[in-house]
Each structure stands twice: as C-alpha cells, then as structure tokens.
Amino acid sequence: MSSRERARVQRYVEGAVAPAPPLPAVASTDAVAAFEAQLAAAPRLNRLAIRALLLADAAGLALGPAREPLRALAHISYYGDLGVMRTLGYDPEAVVRRARA
C-alpha cells in the first residue's frame, strides 16, 4: 500500500472504531499494518473492492450496506492488536498457555 493509502486506512479505522481512553489511538497500534496484511492476503478481486470502498468513503460517497466489509476489516485490524486486547482484559498468550497445559 502507498503512504497515501495507509493514511486513508488510518483515518477510516479511527472513524469506524472511534477509540476512547483507555483504548489506545489507532496510530499506537498495529491496526494499519494488520489491515494491509489482510488486504495483501485477500484474493485480487477482494483487494480491488476494498480499495474502491476506501476511495469512495474518502470521497464522501454514501456506501450503505456496502461499507460493512470495510468496517469489519477495520474492527478486526484494530481489536486484533495485542495492546488493545490486553486493555480489554483479554490475554491471548494466557489462553495458549492454558490450552497447552
């Protein structure tokens, strides 16, 4: 992704998630990197669709229900951050330790 796209993703995630203290700001998480990684792993058609939705959203177009995949990806990217999970009281490493015990 270009730096312009990364900035667009960060703005979108900030708007979609709207984190408030004690949750960290989007810039303090790996949300943009996670979004980028998920986009890179997606099938080509899905990547194009997500990029088109980001552009349409940035242009202020009303997306209606078409916005849902983009919103879901933003939430997964933000709430999947280890620091965010720990702030919310979830410790995935502890879950893995319990599963291995």
Tab-separated table of N, CA and C in Angstrom:
chain	number	residue	atom	x	y	z
A	1	MET	N	0.839	-1.180	0.000
A	1	MET	CA	0.000	0.000	0.000
A	1	MET	C	0.883	1.241	0.000
A	2	SER	N	0.397	2.267	-0.624
A	2	SER	CA	1.129	3.530	-0.641
A	2	SER	C	0.934	4.249	0.693
A	3	SER	N	1.774	5.245	0.953
A	3	SER	CA	1.632	6.014	2.195
A	3	SER	C	0.288	6.738	2.222
A	4	ARG	N	-0.186	7.125	1.068
A	4	ARG	CA	-1.499	7.780	0.984
A	4	ARG	C	-2.614	6.809	1.374
A	5	GLU	N	-2.498	5.573	0.897
A	5	GLU	CA	-3.489	4.551	1.258
A	5	GLU	C	-3.425	4.228	2.751
A	6	ARG	N	-2.215	4.142	3.290
A	6	ARG	CA	-2.073	3.875	4.726
A	6	ARG	C	-2.735	4.975	5.547
A	7	ALA	N	-2.531	6.218	5.135
A	7	ALA	CA	-3.167	7.340	5.843
A	7	ALA	C	-4.687	7.247	5.723
A	8	ARG	N	-5.170	6.857	4.569
A	8	ARG	CA	-6.620	6.701	4.363
A	8	ARG	C	-7.170	5.590	5.258
A	9	VAL	N	-6.427	4.488	5.348
A	9	VAL	CA	-6.844	3.374	6.207
A	9	VAL	C	-6.861	3.833	7.660
A	10	GLN	N	-5.833	4.552	8.090
A	10	GLN	CA	-5.788	5.015	9.470
A	10	GLN	C	-6.991	5.913	9.777
A	11	ARG	N	-7.295	6.832	8.889
A	11	ARG	CA	-8.467	7.705	9.102
A	11	ARG	C	-9.750	6.891	9.151
A	12	TYR	N	-9.854	5.898	8.263
A	12	TYR	CA	-11.069	5.089	8.247
A	12	TYR	C	-11.210	4.295	9.546
A	13	VAL	N	-10.130	3.659	9.973
A	13	VAL	CA	-10.180	2.867	11.209
A	13	VAL	C	-10.518	3.773	12.395
A	14	GLU	N	-9.922	4.953	12.445
A	14	GLU	CA	-10.235	5.901	13.526
A	14	GLU	C	-11.721	6.232	13.546
A	15	GLY	N	-12.292	6.446	12.379
A	15	GLY	CA	-13.716	6.766	12.308
A	15	GLY	C	-14.608	5.580	12.610
A	16	ALA	N	-14.219	4.415	12.142
A	16	ALA	CA	-15.045	3.216	12.323
A	16	ALA	C	-15.020	2.714	13.758
A	17	VAL	N	-13.852	2.776	14.381
A	17	VAL	CA	-13.693	2.229	15.725
A	17	VAL	C	-13.907	3.305	16.788
A	18	ALA	N	-13.475	4.529	16.502
A	18	ALA	CA	-13.583	5.665	17.425
A	18	ALA	C	-13.092	5.310	18.826
A	19	PRO	N	-11.816	4.906	18.949
A	19	PRO	CA	-11.318	4.508	20.263
A	19	PRO	C	-11.259	5.691	21.226
A	20	ALA	N	-11.652	5.438	22.444
A	20	ALA	CA	-11.594	6.448	23.502
A	20	ALA	C	-10.816	5.840	24.667
A	21	PRO	N	-10.131	6.670	25.444
A	21	PRO	CA	-9.377	6.142	26.577
A	21	PRO	C	-10.256	5.249	27.447
A	22	PRO	N	-9.714	4.152	27.892
A	22	PRO	CA	-8.291	3.795	27.957
A	22	PRO	C	-7.770	3.092	26.707
A	23	LEU	N	-8.597	2.930	25.676
A	23	LEU	CA	-8.118	2.283	24.451
A	23	LEU	C	-7.092	3.175	23.764
A	24	PRO	N	-6.063	2.575	23.186
A	24	PRO	CA	-5.037	3.378	22.512
A	24	PRO	C	-5.535	3.960	21.191
A	25	ALA	N	-4.907	5.041	20.797
A	25	ALA	CA	-5.189	5.637	19.491
A	25	ALA	C	-4.777	4.652	18.402
A	26	VAL	N	-5.406	4.741	17.266
A	26	VAL	CA	-5.107	3.842	16.149
A	26	VAL	C	-3.623	3.908	15.788
A	27	ALA	N	-3.049	5.093	15.817
A	27	ALA	CA	-1.636	5.255	15.461
A	27	ALA	C	-0.705	4.515	16.415
A	28	SER	N	-1.176	4.190	17.615
A	28	SER	CA	-0.359	3.481	18.603
A	28	SER	C	-0.526	1.973	18.525
A	29	THR	N	-1.233	1.501	17.523
A	29	THR	CA	-1.482	0.067	17.366
A	29	THR	C	-0.902	-0.413	16.039
A	30	ASP	N	-1.051	-1.705	15.792
A	30	ASP	CA	-0.629	-2.254	14.504
A	30	ASP	C	-1.821	-2.390	13.553
A	31	ALA	N	-2.873	-1.621	13.787
A	31	ALA	CA	-4.107	-1.754	13.004
A	31	ALA	C	-3.886	-1.524	11.505
A	32	VAL	N	-3.125	-0.518	11.154
A	32	VAL	CA	-2.910	-0.234	9.722
A	32	VAL	C	-2.080	-1.353	9.091
A	33	ALA	N	-1.052	-1.819	9.797
A	33	ALA	CA	-0.238	-2.932	9.284
A	33	ALA	C	-1.079	-4.200	9.162
A	34	ALA	N	-1.955	-4.441	10.138
A	34	ALA	CA	-2.816	-5.625	10.084
A	34	ALA	C	-3.793	-5.518	8.918
A	35	PHE	N	-4.359	-4.340	8.715
A	35	PHE	CA	-5.266	-4.105	7.589
A	35	PHE	C	-4.531	-4.387	6.286
A	36	GLU	N	-3.316	-3.855	6.190
A	36	GLU	CA	-2.505	-4.054	4.982
A	36	GLU	C	-2.193	-5.532	4.759
A	37	ALA	N	-1.847	-6.253	5.810
A	37	ALA	CA	-1.534	-7.681	5.687
A	37	ALA	C	-2.762	-8.470	5.239
A	38	GLN	N	-3.917	-8.145	5.796
A	38	GLN	CA	-5.132	-8.846	5.399
A	38	GLN	C	-5.492	-8.526	3.949
A	39	LEU	N	-5.283	-7.292	3.560
A	39	LEU	CA	-5.554	-6.900	2.183
A	39	LEU	C	-4.619	-7.653	1.224
A	40	ALA	N	-3.351	-7.756	1.591
A	40	ALA	CA	-2.374	-8.456	0.744
A	40	ALA	C	-2.702	-9.938	0.602
A	41	ALA	N	-3.282	-10.522	1.636
A	41	ALA	CA	-3.601	-11.954	1.610
A	41	ALA	C	-4.928	-12.252	0.917
A	42	ALA	N	-5.711	-11.229	0.654
A	42	ALA	CA	-7.035	-11.416	0.055
A	42	ALA	C	-6.924	-11.708	-1.444
A	43	PRO	N	-7.930	-12.356	-1.997
A	43	PRO	CA	-7.956	-12.546	-3.451
A	43	PRO	C	-7.958	-11.182	-4.163
A	44	ARG	N	-7.439	-11.159	-5.354
A	44	ARG	CA	-7.277	-9.911	-6.106
A	44	ARG	C	-8.577	-9.114	-6.197
A	45	LEU	N	-9.677	-9.757	-6.512
A	45	LEU	CA	-10.951	-9.055	-6.650
A	45	LEU	C	-11.360	-8.406	-5.330
A	46	ASN	N	-11.143	-9.095	-4.232
A	46	ASN	CA	-11.461	-8.528	-2.917
A	46	ASN	C	-10.587	-7.318	-2.619
A	47	ARG	N	-9.292	-7.412	-2.955
A	47	ARG	CA	-8.390	-6.268	-2.743
A	47	ARG	C	-8.874	-5.051	-3.511
A	48	LEU	N	-9.251	-5.265	-4.754
A	48	LEU	CA	-9.739	-4.153	-5.573
A	48	LEU	C	-11.014	-3.559	-4.989
A	49	ALA	N	-11.914	-4.421	-4.522
A	49	ALA	CA	-13.173	-3.947	-3.949
A	49	ALA	C	-12.929	-3.139	-2.677
A	50	ILE	N	-12.058	-3.608	-1.803
A	50	ILE	CA	-11.759	-2.885	-0.557
A	50	ILE	C	-11.121	-1.539	-0.871
A	51	ARG	N	-10.186	-1.526	-1.813
A	51	ARG	CA	-9.553	-0.252	-2.194
A	51	ARG	C	-10.577	0.716	-2.786
A	52	ALA	N	-11.493	0.204	-3.587
A	52	ALA	CA	-12.543	1.053	-4.162
A	52	ALA	C	-13.451	1.605	-3.062
A	53	LEU	N	-13.778	0.765	-2.073
A	53	LEU	CA	-14.604	1.229	-0.956
A	53	LEU	C	-13.886	2.308	-0.149
A	54	LEU	N	-12.589	2.146	0.056
A	54	LEU	CA	-11.822	3.167	0.774
A	54	LEU	C	-11.840	4.496	0.030
A	55	LEU	N	-11.657	4.425	-1.271
A	55	LEU	CA	-11.697	5.650	-2.084
A	55	LEU	C	-13.077	6.291	-2.050
A	56	ALA	N	-14.104	5.488	-2.178
A	56	ALA	CA	-15.475	6.008	-2.162
A	56	ALA	C	-15.788	6.640	-0.813
A	57	ASP	N	-15.348	5.995	0.261
A	57	ASP	CA	-15.578	6.552	1.590
A	57	ASP	C	-14.845	7.877	1.752
A	58	ALA	N	-13.591	7.933	1.305
A	58	ALA	CA	-12.805	9.162	1.406
A	58	ALA	C	-13.435	10.292	0.595
A	59	ALA	N	-14.115	9.924	-0.483
A	59	ALA	CA	-14.782	10.923	-1.328
A	59	ALA	C	-16.130	11.351	-0.743
A	60	GLY	N	-16.541	10.691	0.349
A	60	GLY	CA	-17.793	11.069	0.991
A	60	GLY	C	-19.027	10.459	0.359
A	61	LEU	N	-18.845	9.435	-0.452
A	61	LEU	CA	-19.991	8.792	-1.078
A	61	LEU	C	-20.750	7.939	-0.066
A	62	ALA	N	-22.050	7.898	-0.191
A	62	ALA	CA	-22.871	7.060	0.688
A	62	ALA	C	-22.735	5.618	0.218
A	63	LEU	N	-22.191	4.779	1.079
A	63	LEU	CA	-21.943	3.394	0.693
A	63	LEU	C	-23.008	2.435	1.193
A	64	GLY	N	-23.763	2.849	2.190
A	64	GLY	CA	-24.808	1.980	2.722
A	64	GLY	C	-24.248	0.656	3.178
A	65	PRO	N	-24.963	-0.442	2.894
A	65	PRO	CA	-24.522	-1.758	3.358
A	65	PRO	C	-23.199	-2.216	2.730
A	66	ALA	N	-22.793	-1.615	1.628
A	66	ALA	CA	-21.519	-1.989	1.003
A	66	ALA	C	-20.339	-1.656	1.903
A	67	ARG	N	-20.562	-0.797	2.888
A	67	ARG	CA	-19.498	-0.392	3.807
A	67	ARG	C	-19.167	-1.497	4.823
A	68	GLU	N	-20.053	-2.448	5.035
A	68	GLU	CA	-19.876	-3.451	6.092
A	68	GLU	C	-18.565	-4.247	6.006
A	69	PRO	N	-18.161	-4.748	4.840
A	69	PRO	CA	-16.880	-5.483	4.802
A	69	PRO	C	-15.700	-4.597	5.202
A	70	LEU	N	-15.733	-3.350	4.795
A	70	LEU	CA	-14.667	-2.409	5.135
A	70	LEU	C	-14.672	-2.127	6.635
A	71	ARG	N	-15.846	-1.921	7.201
A	71	ARG	CA	-15.986	-1.660	8.632
A	71	ARG	C	-15.527	-2.877	9.443
A	72	ALA	N	-15.904	-4.070	8.993
A	72	ALA	CA	-15.499	-5.290	9.694
A	72	ALA	C	-13.978	-5.454	9.663
A	73	LEU	N	-13.373	-5.193	8.533
A	73	LEU	CA	-11.921	-5.301	8.414
A	73	LEU	C	-11.229	-4.286	9.325
A	74	ALA	N	-11.792	-3.092	9.434
A	74	ALA	CA	-11.237	-2.068	10.328
A	74	ALA	C	-11.300	-2.534	11.781
A	75	HIS	N	-12.423	-3.095	12.188
A	75	HIS	CA	-12.586	-3.568	13.565
A	75	HIS	C	-11.647	-4.740	13.867
A	76	ILE	N	-11.551	-5.687	12.951
A	76	ILE	CA	-10.652	-6.829	13.148
A	76	ILE	C	-9.207	-6.339	13.267
A	77	SER	N	-8.834	-5.394	12.432
A	77	SER	CA	-7.466	-4.877	12.437
A	77	SER	C	-7.147	-4.166	13.746
A	78	TYR	N	-8.077	-3.378	14.260
A	78	TYR	CA	-7.833	-2.634	15.498
A	78	TYR	C	-7.910	-3.542	16.719
A	79	TYR	N	-8.995	-4.275	16.849
A	79	TYR	CA	-9.191	-5.084	18.050
A	79	TYR	C	-8.296	-6.325	18.086
A	80	GLY	N	-7.622	-6.630	16.999
A	80	GLY	CA	-6.668	-7.720	16.970
A	80	GLY	C	-5.295	-7.321	17.495
A	81	ASP	N	-5.094	-6.036	17.750
A	81	ASP	CA	-3.830	-5.557	18.298
A	81	ASP	C	-3.658	-6.085	19.723
A	82	LEU	N	-2.478	-6.599	20.031
A	82	LEU	CA	-2.224	-7.199	21.335
A	82	LEU	C	-2.460	-6.209	22.474
A	83	GLY	N	-2.035	-4.980	22.313
A	83	GLY	CA	-2.236	-3.967	23.353
A	83	GLY	C	-3.709	-3.662	23.579
A	84	VAL	N	-4.470	-3.611	22.502
A	84	VAL	CA	-5.919	-3.368	22.623
A	84	VAL	C	-6.573	-4.536	23.347
A	85	MET	N	-6.207	-5.755	22.951
A	85	MET	CA	-6.785	-6.930	23.602
A	85	MET	C	-6.481	-6.931	25.095
A	86	ARG	N	-5.256	-6.620	25.446
A	86	ARG	CA	-4.890	-6.608	26.867
A	86	ARG	C	-5.620	-5.506	27.621
A	87	THR	N	-5.795	-4.354	26.996
A	87	THR	CA	-6.549	-3.266	27.630
A	87	THR	C	-7.968	-3.700	27.925
A	88	LEU	N	-8.510	-4.521	27.054
A	88	LEU	CA	-9.878	-5.013	27.233
A	88	LEU	C	-9.951	-6.227	28.152
A	89	GLY	N	-8.795	-6.662	28.669
A	89	GLY	CA	-8.784	-7.761	29.618
A	89	GLY	C	-8.600	-9.138	29.007
A	90	TYR	N	-8.225	-9.193	27.751
A	90	TYR	CA	-8.019	-10.478	27.093
A	90	TYR	C	-6.529	-10.692	26.875
A	91	ASP	N	-6.019	-11.805	27.306
A	91	ASP	CA	-4.612	-12.136	27.139
A	91	ASP	C	-4.503	-13.407	26.297
A	92	PRO	N	-4.299	-13.270	24.982
A	92	PRO	CA	-4.260	-14.451	24.128
A	92	PRO	C	-3.123	-15.405	24.468
A	93	GLU	N	-2.031	-14.876	24.976
A	93	GLU	CA	-0.910	-15.737	25.344
A	93	GLU	C	-1.292	-16.638	26.521
A	94	ALA	N	-2.083	-16.117	27.455
A	94	ALA	CA	-2.559	-16.935	28.579
A	94	ALA	C	-3.502	-18.036	28.081
A	95	VAL	N	-4.297	-17.727	27.076
A	95	VAL	CA	-5.192	-18.725	26.508
A	95	VAL	C	-4.394	-19.864	25.881
A	96	VAL	N	-3.343	-19.524	25.173
A	96	VAL	CA	-2.485	-20.538	24.553
A	96	VAL	C	-1.802	-21.383	25.633
A	97	ARG	N	-1.315	-20.723	26.695
A	97	ARG	CA	-0.683	-21.489	27.788
A	97	ARG	C	-1.670	-22.463	28.422
A	98	ARG	N	-2.910	-22.026	28.654
A	98	ARG	CA	-3.921	-22.924	29.226
A	98	ARG	C	-4.228	-24.070	28.281
A	99	ALA	N	-4.266	-23.795	26.995
A	99	ALA	CA	-4.588	-24.852	26.023
A	99	ALA	C	-3.476	-25.895	25.960
A	100	ARG	N	-2.256	-25.472	26.164
A	100	ARG	CA	-1.119	-26.384	26.105
A	100	ARG	C	-0.943	-27.175	27.394
A	101	ALA	N	-1.527	-26.698	28.469
A	101	ALA	CA	-1.347	-27.355	29.783
A	101	ALA	C	-2.168	-28.624	29.886
